[in-house]
């Protein structure tokens, strides 16, 4: 038995004709950068998220950097985010010269704990980046209320959460801006890099459009120092094909998660295991299905031995990353995030996974952890 964490080959084969056709059409048009595919994909994303604007960029990290910059975040400012996320969430803050400030996560959802947020706000705080980890949105209402009270910008890092919802609102649509990544393994993944910023703010959108193209509005006239960050036509064409399936694929992922939940129910009451928790206000799109266990090493060995791929998201919380040592955080500062890094393990959860495969995986978990 060999079960990958994600089966991109099976997914490609299931839509091969449409993808091949879209790619060939781009080759035939010989329009490779800033063409009609990107433009249409932007329109489709904005419509889907329910925002006025969508601005395609080169990757999800650039989406954060450009959104921060377009929000006016500058050196000397502080931006609060989660320590339990991919490095880029904090890296982008440092890239624009601001200081990442962390707040611990909620033990159930592993998203930013809004109850601990206000104490992190200082006169220098200018923004908050809630990260919708593993495909579930952070508790946005209290975050937005605090942002309004203290006049802070909110940028949703929705890299893992395209299509996720909070009280009926799509990920990315609630903050001043929302950012997405189309890295191949994301729920909507291209065949290379890609990213998107969505916003309802006209000025922010105009600024982001300028920043992604060398601070330029009129060709060869540069108003400010920007970036070279674009979504090419091949990626846009591929993503537009896959975008037609995103709701179906997200739905199937959620169904697979529900199957795991049922199969693994006998473990739910043991103190060795925590299964993923979905808050009542949320539609979770299960970018990753992550269990937490004190027996992680043992479980990893057993899964690997049986050919079941598994991966640790994330081994090191951001406040303990070497690159961020200058911030002066220490072990013990964010105990929930640190414990999650010691216990979290992703097991295969993707649309093409079969019931039989899930049952085989569950048997291993029940045997090792039961
Ligand atoms: C993947 C990811 C990013 C970065 O996206 P790239 O396209 O790889 O630059 C940012 N934040 C989170 C939470 C991610 O998972």
Short mmCIF file of C-alpha atoms and ligand atoms in Angstrom, two decimals:
data_model
loop_
_atom_site.label_atom_id
_atom_site.label_comp_id
_atom_site.label_asym_id
_atom_site.label_seq_id
_atom_site.Cartn_x
_atom_site.Cartn_y
_atom_site.Cartn_z
CA UNK A 1 0.00 0.00 0.00
CA UNK A 2 1.23 3.45 -0.83
CA UNK A 3 -0.92 6.51 -0.10
CA UNK A 4 0.47 9.97 -0.77
CA UNK A 5 -0.43 13.07 1.25
CA UNK A 6 -1.94 14.53 -1.91
CA UNK A 7 -2.35 12.96 -5.36
CA UNK A 8 -1.72 15.68 -7.94
CA UNK A 9 -1.23 13.14 -10.71
CA UNK A 10 -4.66 11.57 -10.16
CA UNK A 11 -6.18 15.04 -10.09
CA UNK A 12 -4.50 16.03 -13.36
CA UNK A 13 -5.65 12.82 -15.06
CA UNK A 14 -9.24 13.50 -13.98
CA UNK A 15 -9.27 16.84 -15.89
CA UNK A 16 -6.46 16.20 -18.38
CA UNK A 17 -8.38 17.10 -21.51
CA UNK A 18 -9.50 20.49 -20.23
CA UNK A 19 -6.06 21.34 -18.83
CA UNK A 20 -4.19 20.30 -21.96
CA UNK A 21 -6.57 22.30 -24.11
CA UNK A 22 -6.19 25.41 -21.94
CA UNK A 23 -2.38 25.16 -21.98
CA UNK A 24 -2.26 24.65 -25.75
CA UNK A 25 -4.57 27.63 -26.29
CA UNK A 26 -2.13 29.85 -24.37
CA UNK A 27 0.82 28.53 -26.37
CA UNK A 28 -1.14 29.18 -29.52
CA UNK A 29 -2.00 32.74 -28.48
CA UNK A 30 1.65 33.38 -27.57
CA UNK A 31 0.44 35.90 -24.99
CA UNK A 32 2.31 34.88 -21.86
CA UNK A 33 2.24 37.77 -19.37
CA UNK A 34 -0.61 40.17 -18.47
CA UNK A 35 -3.08 38.60 -20.87
CA UNK A 36 -6.78 37.75 -20.98
CA UNK A 37 -6.53 34.56 -18.88
CA UNK A 38 -5.15 36.47 -15.89
CA UNK A 39 -7.75 39.17 -16.32
CA UNK A 40 -10.62 36.69 -16.46
CA UNK A 41 -9.27 34.75 -13.51
CA UNK A 42 -9.15 37.97 -11.49
CA UNK A 43 -12.78 38.66 -12.36
CA UNK A 44 -13.80 35.12 -11.45
CA UNK A 45 -11.97 35.23 -8.11
CA UNK A 46 -13.52 38.58 -7.18
CA UNK A 47 -16.98 37.26 -8.03
CA UNK A 48 -16.37 34.05 -6.07
CA UNK A 49 -15.05 35.81 -2.96
CA UNK A 50 -17.68 38.53 -3.17
CA UNK A 51 -15.12 41.33 -3.37
CA UNK A 52 -14.88 44.29 -5.73
CA UNK A 53 -11.32 43.57 -6.78
CA UNK A 54 -8.88 40.71 -7.27
CA UNK A 55 -5.25 41.36 -8.16
CA UNK A 56 -3.17 38.42 -9.38
CA UNK A 57 0.47 38.24 -8.29
CA UNK A 58 3.42 35.86 -8.51
CA UNK A 59 2.85 33.84 -5.32
CA UNK A 60 1.15 33.87 -1.93
CA UNK A 61 4.10 35.46 -0.16
CA UNK A 62 4.16 38.38 -2.61
CA UNK A 63 0.40 38.70 -2.13
CA UNK A 64 1.02 39.32 1.59
CA UNK A 65 3.96 41.67 1.01
CA UNK A 66 2.10 43.73 -1.59
CA UNK A 67 -1.10 43.80 0.49
CA UNK A 68 0.85 45.00 3.55
CA UNK A 69 2.59 47.66 1.52
CA UNK A 70 -0.66 48.74 -0.13
CA UNK A 71 -2.15 49.06 3.38
CA UNK A 72 0.61 51.52 4.19
CA UNK A 73 2.51 49.23 6.60
CA UNK A 74 6.04 50.61 6.88
CA UNK A 75 9.25 50.34 8.95
CA UNK A 76 8.58 50.97 12.62
CA UNK A 77 5.07 49.52 12.48
CA UNK A 78 4.01 46.35 14.27
CA UNK A 79 1.76 43.71 12.73
CA UNK A 80 0.25 40.93 14.83
CA UNK A 81 -0.02 37.39 13.50
CA UNK A 82 -0.06 33.75 14.58
CA UNK A 83 3.10 31.85 15.52
CA UNK A 84 1.49 28.65 14.22
CA UNK A 85 1.62 29.08 10.45
CA UNK A 86 3.90 28.85 7.45
CA UNK A 87 6.90 31.17 7.75
CA UNK A 88 5.68 33.53 5.00
CA UNK A 89 2.94 35.00 7.22
CA UNK A 90 5.61 36.66 9.39
CA UNK A 91 8.32 36.92 6.73
CA UNK A 92 6.09 39.25 4.69
CA UNK A 93 5.75 41.59 7.69
CA UNK A 94 9.54 41.73 8.06
CA UNK A 95 9.95 42.16 4.27
CA UNK A 96 8.14 45.51 4.40
CA UNK A 97 10.34 46.55 7.32
CA UNK A 98 7.69 46.13 10.02
CA UNK A 99 7.95 44.02 13.18
CA UNK A 100 6.03 40.74 13.48
CA UNK A 101 4.29 40.42 16.85
CA UNK A 102 2.84 37.05 17.80
CA UNK A 103 -0.25 36.05 19.73
CA UNK A 104 -0.88 32.47 20.85
CA UNK A 105 -3.48 30.28 19.16
CA UNK A 106 -6.80 28.83 20.26
CA UNK A 107 -6.24 25.25 21.50
CA UNK A 108 -9.21 23.91 19.53
CA UNK A 109 -8.88 25.59 16.11
CA UNK A 110 -5.15 26.49 16.23
CA UNK A 111 -6.11 29.88 14.79
CA UNK A 112 -5.14 33.21 16.39
CA UNK A 113 -6.73 33.43 19.87
CA UNK A 114 -8.72 36.65 19.73
CA UNK A 115 -9.02 36.69 23.53
CA UNK A 116 -5.26 37.29 23.79
CA UNK A 117 -5.11 39.79 20.93
CA UNK A 118 -5.86 43.13 22.59
CA UNK A 119 -2.99 42.87 25.08
CA UNK A 120 -0.58 42.71 22.12
CA UNK A 121 -1.77 46.01 20.66
CA UNK A 122 0.62 48.94 21.21
CA UNK A 123 0.68 52.49 19.80
CA UNK A 124 2.88 51.11 17.01
CA UNK A 125 0.49 48.36 15.97
CA UNK A 126 -0.85 49.01 12.48
CA UNK A 127 -2.21 45.69 11.32
CA UNK A 128 -3.33 42.14 12.05
CA UNK A 129 -2.80 39.09 9.84
CA UNK A 130 -5.18 36.33 10.89
CA UNK A 131 -4.12 33.07 9.23
CA UNK A 132 -6.91 30.66 8.32
CA UNK A 133 -4.91 27.60 9.25
CA UNK A 134 -5.48 24.23 7.57
CA UNK A 135 -8.60 25.56 5.79
CA UNK A 136 -10.64 26.98 8.66
CA UNK A 137 -11.15 30.71 9.09
CA UNK A 138 -10.10 32.48 12.27
CA UNK A 139 -12.84 33.90 14.50
CA UNK A 140 -13.16 37.11 12.48
CA UNK A 141 -15.86 39.10 14.34
CA UNK A 142 -13.84 39.86 17.49
CA UNK A 143 -10.70 40.43 15.37
CA UNK A 144 -12.50 42.93 13.15
CA UNK A 145 -14.06 44.65 16.17
CA UNK A 146 -10.63 45.14 17.76
CA UNK A 147 -9.20 46.32 14.46
CA UNK A 148 -11.94 48.91 14.18
CA UNK A 149 -11.50 50.04 17.77
CA UNK A 150 -7.74 50.53 17.34
CA UNK A 151 -7.83 51.54 13.65
CA UNK A 152 -5.80 48.60 12.40
CA UNK A 153 -5.68 47.08 8.94
CA UNK A 154 -6.68 43.41 8.67
CA UNK A 155 -5.10 41.20 6.01
CA UNK A 156 -6.45 37.67 5.94
CA UNK A 157 -3.81 35.08 5.05
CA UNK A 158 -6.19 32.75 3.22
CA UNK A 159 -3.44 30.75 1.46
CA UNK A 160 -4.90 27.51 2.85
CA UNK A 161 -8.53 28.51 2.84
CA UNK A 162 -9.93 29.31 -0.59
CA UNK A 163 -13.69 28.71 -0.40
CA UNK A 164 -13.77 28.50 3.39
CA UNK A 165 -16.54 30.49 5.08
CA UNK A 166 -17.17 32.30 8.36
CA UNK A 167 -20.83 33.10 9.06
CA UNK A 168 -21.50 32.87 5.33
CA UNK A 169 -18.60 35.14 4.30
CA UNK A 170 -15.88 33.75 2.07
CA UNK A 171 -12.25 33.72 3.22
CA UNK A 172 -10.49 36.88 2.10
CA UNK A 173 -13.62 39.04 1.90
CA UNK A 174 -13.84 40.26 5.50
CA UNK A 175 -10.52 42.02 6.02
CA UNK A 176 -9.16 45.12 4.29
CA UNK A 177 -7.52 42.56 2.01
CA UNK A 178 -7.28 38.79 1.69
CA UNK A 179 -4.41 36.86 0.14
CA UNK A 180 -4.25 33.48 -1.58
CA UNK A 181 -1.50 31.14 -2.76
CA UNK A 182 -1.75 28.84 -5.77
CA UNK A 183 1.31 26.79 -4.83
CA UNK A 184 0.68 23.34 -6.36
CA UNK A 185 -0.29 21.67 -3.08
CA UNK A 186 -2.83 24.29 -2.00
CA UNK A 187 -6.56 23.51 -2.42
CA UNK A 188 -6.48 25.51 -5.65
CA UNK A 189 -2.99 24.84 -6.93
CA UNK A 190 -1.36 25.78 -10.20
CA UNK A 191 1.44 23.97 -11.97
CA UNK A 192 3.96 26.46 -10.64
CA UNK A 193 3.68 29.56 -8.45
CA UNK A 194 0.81 31.99 -8.22
CA UNK A 195 -1.04 34.25 -5.81
CA UNK A 196 -3.97 36.66 -5.48
CA UNK A 197 -5.06 39.64 -3.40
CA UNK A 198 -8.77 40.36 -2.99
CA UNK A 199 -10.21 43.58 -1.57
CA UNK A 200 -13.25 45.86 -1.55
CA UNK A 201 -11.06 48.95 -1.20
CA UNK A 202 -10.61 50.81 -4.51
CA UNK A 203 -7.49 52.70 -3.41
CA UNK A 204 -5.86 49.59 -1.96
CA UNK A 205 -6.58 47.69 -5.18
CA UNK A 206 -5.09 50.44 -7.36
CA UNK A 207 -1.99 50.57 -5.18
CA UNK A 208 -1.57 46.78 -5.25
CA UNK A 209 -1.91 46.75 -9.04
CA UNK A 210 0.80 49.35 -9.30
CA UNK A 211 3.11 47.65 -6.81
CA UNK A 212 2.98 44.28 -8.55
CA UNK A 213 4.27 45.93 -11.73
CA UNK A 214 7.29 48.05 -10.75
CA UNK A 215 5.23 50.83 -9.19
CA UNK A 216 4.05 51.65 -12.67
CA UNK A 217 0.64 52.75 -13.96
CA UNK A 218 1.64 54.05 -17.36
CA UNK A 219 4.27 51.98 -19.10
CA UNK A 220 7.81 53.24 -18.41
CA UNK A 221 6.60 55.87 -15.92
CA UNK A 222 7.36 54.67 -12.39
CA UNK A 223 5.68 56.42 -9.47
CA UNK A 224 7.24 54.33 -6.73
CA UNK A 225 9.53 51.38 -6.02
CA UNK A 226 7.48 48.26 -6.56
CA UNK A 227 7.93 44.59 -7.39
CA UNK A 228 7.92 42.28 -10.36
CA UNK A 229 5.19 39.87 -9.31
CA UNK A 230 2.81 38.53 -11.92
CA UNK A 231 0.63 35.52 -12.57
CA UNK A 232 1.56 34.24 -16.02
CA UNK A 233 -1.00 33.19 -18.61
CA UNK A 234 -0.20 29.46 -18.43
CA UNK A 235 -0.83 29.40 -14.68
CA UNK A 236 -3.95 31.55 -15.01
CA UNK A 237 -5.36 29.27 -17.73
CA UNK A 238 -4.67 26.14 -15.64
CA UNK A 239 -6.09 27.73 -12.50
CA UNK A 240 -9.25 28.80 -14.35
CA UNK A 241 -9.90 25.18 -15.32
CA UNK A 242 -9.28 23.93 -11.77
CA UNK A 243 -11.31 26.79 -10.30
CA UNK A 244 -14.47 25.29 -11.86
CA UNK A 245 -13.99 22.30 -9.57
CA UNK A 246 -12.99 24.05 -6.36
CA UNK A 247 -16.36 23.85 -4.60
CA UNK A 248 -16.76 20.20 -5.53
CA UNK A 249 -13.21 19.38 -4.39
CA UNK A 250 -13.58 21.34 -1.13
CA UNK A 251 -16.86 19.56 -0.48
CA UNK A 252 -15.24 16.17 -1.08
CA UNK A 253 -12.38 17.04 1.26
CA UNK A 254 -14.90 17.93 3.97
CA UNK A 255 -16.66 14.60 3.38
CA UNK A 256 -13.35 12.73 3.74
CA UNK A 257 -12.73 14.63 6.99
CA UNK A 258 -16.18 13.59 8.24
CA UNK A 259 -15.35 9.96 7.42
CA UNK A 260 -12.11 10.20 9.43
CA UNK A 261 -14.01 11.80 12.27
CA UNK A 262 -16.35 8.86 12.40
CA UNK A 263 -13.65 6.21 11.98
CA UNK A 264 -11.45 7.85 14.61
CA UNK A 265 -14.26 8.63 17.06
CA UNK A 266 -13.04 5.96 19.53
CA UNK A 267 -9.84 8.02 19.92
CA UNK A 268 -11.61 11.29 20.64
CA UNK A 269 -11.88 10.64 24.37
CA UNK A 270 -8.35 9.45 24.99
CA UNK A 271 -5.92 12.12 26.21
CA UNK A 272 -3.38 11.00 23.67
CA UNK A 273 -5.30 12.38 20.69
CA UNK A 274 -7.00 15.59 19.56
CA UNK A 275 -8.99 15.43 16.34
CA UNK A 276 -9.60 18.52 14.17
CA UNK A 277 -12.29 20.82 15.55
CA UNK A 278 -14.62 22.88 13.36
CA UNK A 279 -16.18 25.95 14.98
CA UNK A 280 -19.95 26.28 14.52
CA UNK A 281 -19.65 29.51 12.55
CA UNK A 282 -17.32 27.94 9.99
CA UNK A 283 -17.21 26.04 6.76
CA UNK A 284 -13.87 24.22 6.90
CA UNK A 285 -12.25 23.25 3.58
CA UNK A 286 -9.66 20.87 5.08
CA UNK A 287 -6.56 21.94 3.21
CA UNK A 288 -4.98 19.56 5.70
CA UNK A 289 -6.45 17.02 8.10
CA UNK A 290 -4.27 17.36 11.18
CA UNK A 291 -4.48 15.20 14.27
CA UNK A 292 -2.54 16.01 17.42
CA UNK A 293 -1.02 13.29 19.52
CA UNK A 294 1.53 12.86 22.29
CA UNK A 295 2.54 9.64 20.48
CA UNK A 296 3.55 11.35 17.24
CA UNK A 297 6.89 9.61 16.70
CA UNK A 298 5.28 6.20 17.14
CA UNK A 299 2.41 7.08 14.83
CA UNK A 300 4.71 8.48 12.14
CA UNK A 301 6.83 5.34 12.18
CA UNK A 302 3.77 3.08 11.89
CA UNK A 303 2.23 5.10 9.04
CA UNK A 304 5.50 5.33 7.13
CA UNK A 305 6.13 1.63 7.53
CA UNK A 306 2.73 0.94 5.93
CA UNK A 307 3.36 3.34 3.05
CA UNK A 308 1.03 6.07 4.30
CA UNK A 309 2.48 9.53 3.75
CA UNK A 310 2.32 11.89 6.72
CA UNK A 311 3.84 15.26 7.51
CA UNK A 312 4.44 17.59 10.41
CA UNK A 313 2.77 21.01 10.07
CA UNK A 314 4.68 22.77 11.61
CA UNK A 315 7.79 21.50 13.41
CA UNK A 316 8.85 24.92 14.74
CA UNK A 317 6.59 27.80 15.79
CA UNK A 318 7.56 31.07 14.14
CA UNK A 319 8.66 32.81 17.35
CA UNK A 320 11.38 30.14 17.73
CA UNK A 321 12.64 30.29 14.13
CA UNK A 322 16.29 31.25 13.80
CA UNK A 323 15.51 33.98 11.28
CA UNK A 324 13.25 35.69 13.83
CA UNK A 325 15.54 35.29 16.86
CA UNK A 326 16.12 39.07 16.74
CA UNK A 327 12.57 39.54 17.98
CA UNK A 328 13.70 38.14 21.34
CA UNK A 329 11.01 35.53 21.95
CA UNK A 330 11.69 32.43 24.03
CA UNK A 331 10.42 28.90 24.41
CA UNK A 332 7.36 29.04 26.66
CA UNK A 333 6.09 32.36 25.28
CA UNK A 334 3.27 30.71 23.27
CA UNK A 335 2.60 27.35 24.92
CA UNK A 336 -0.39 26.34 22.78
CA UNK A 337 1.46 26.91 19.50
CA UNK A 338 4.53 25.14 20.88
CA UNK A 339 2.52 22.12 21.97
CA UNK A 340 0.82 21.98 18.56
CA UNK A 341 4.26 21.91 16.91
CA UNK A 342 5.17 18.93 19.07
CA UNK A 343 1.96 17.02 18.41
CA UNK A 344 0.50 17.91 15.00
CA UNK A 345 0.53 15.39 12.18
CA UNK A 346 -1.23 15.63 8.82
CA UNK A 347 -2.61 12.45 7.32
CA UNK A 348 -3.80 12.04 3.70
CA UNK A 349 -7.02 13.97 2.98
CA UNK A 350 -7.68 14.87 -0.64
CA UNK A 351 -10.59 14.49 -3.07
CA UNK A 352 -9.29 11.34 -4.79
CA UNK A 353 -8.68 9.41 -1.54
CA UNK A 354 -10.92 6.33 -1.38
CA UNK A 355 -13.02 5.02 1.50
CA UNK A 356 -10.89 1.84 1.61
CA UNK A 357 -7.70 3.87 1.91
CA UNK A 358 -9.23 5.92 4.72
CA UNK A 359 -10.25 2.75 6.54
CA UNK A 360 -6.73 1.34 6.24
CA UNK A 361 -5.25 4.56 7.60
CA UNK A 362 -7.77 4.65 10.46
CA UNK A 363 -6.88 1.09 11.47
CA UNK A 364 -3.27 2.17 11.94
CA UNK A 365 -4.25 5.14 14.09
CA UNK A 366 -6.63 3.05 16.19
CA UNK A 367 -3.98 0.40 16.71
CA UNK A 368 -1.20 2.81 17.70
CA UNK A 369 -3.24 5.33 19.69
CA UNK A 370 -6.26 3.35 20.89
C1 LIG B 1 1.60 28.62 1.29
C2 LIG B 1 1.41 29.70 2.27
C3 LIG B 1 1.90 31.01 2.07
C4 LIG B 1 2.82 31.35 0.94
O1 LIG B 1 2.39 31.07 -0.34
P1 LIG B 1 3.47 30.89 -1.52
O2 LIG B 1 2.62 30.88 -2.74
O3 LIG B 1 4.20 29.62 -1.28
O4 LIG B 1 4.38 32.07 -1.49
C5 LIG B 1 1.57 31.98 2.99
N1 LIG B 1 0.85 31.70 4.08
C6 LIG B 1 0.38 30.46 4.33
C7 LIG B 1 -0.44 30.23 5.55
C8 LIG B 1 0.66 29.42 3.46
O5 LIG B 1 0.21 28.19 3.73
#
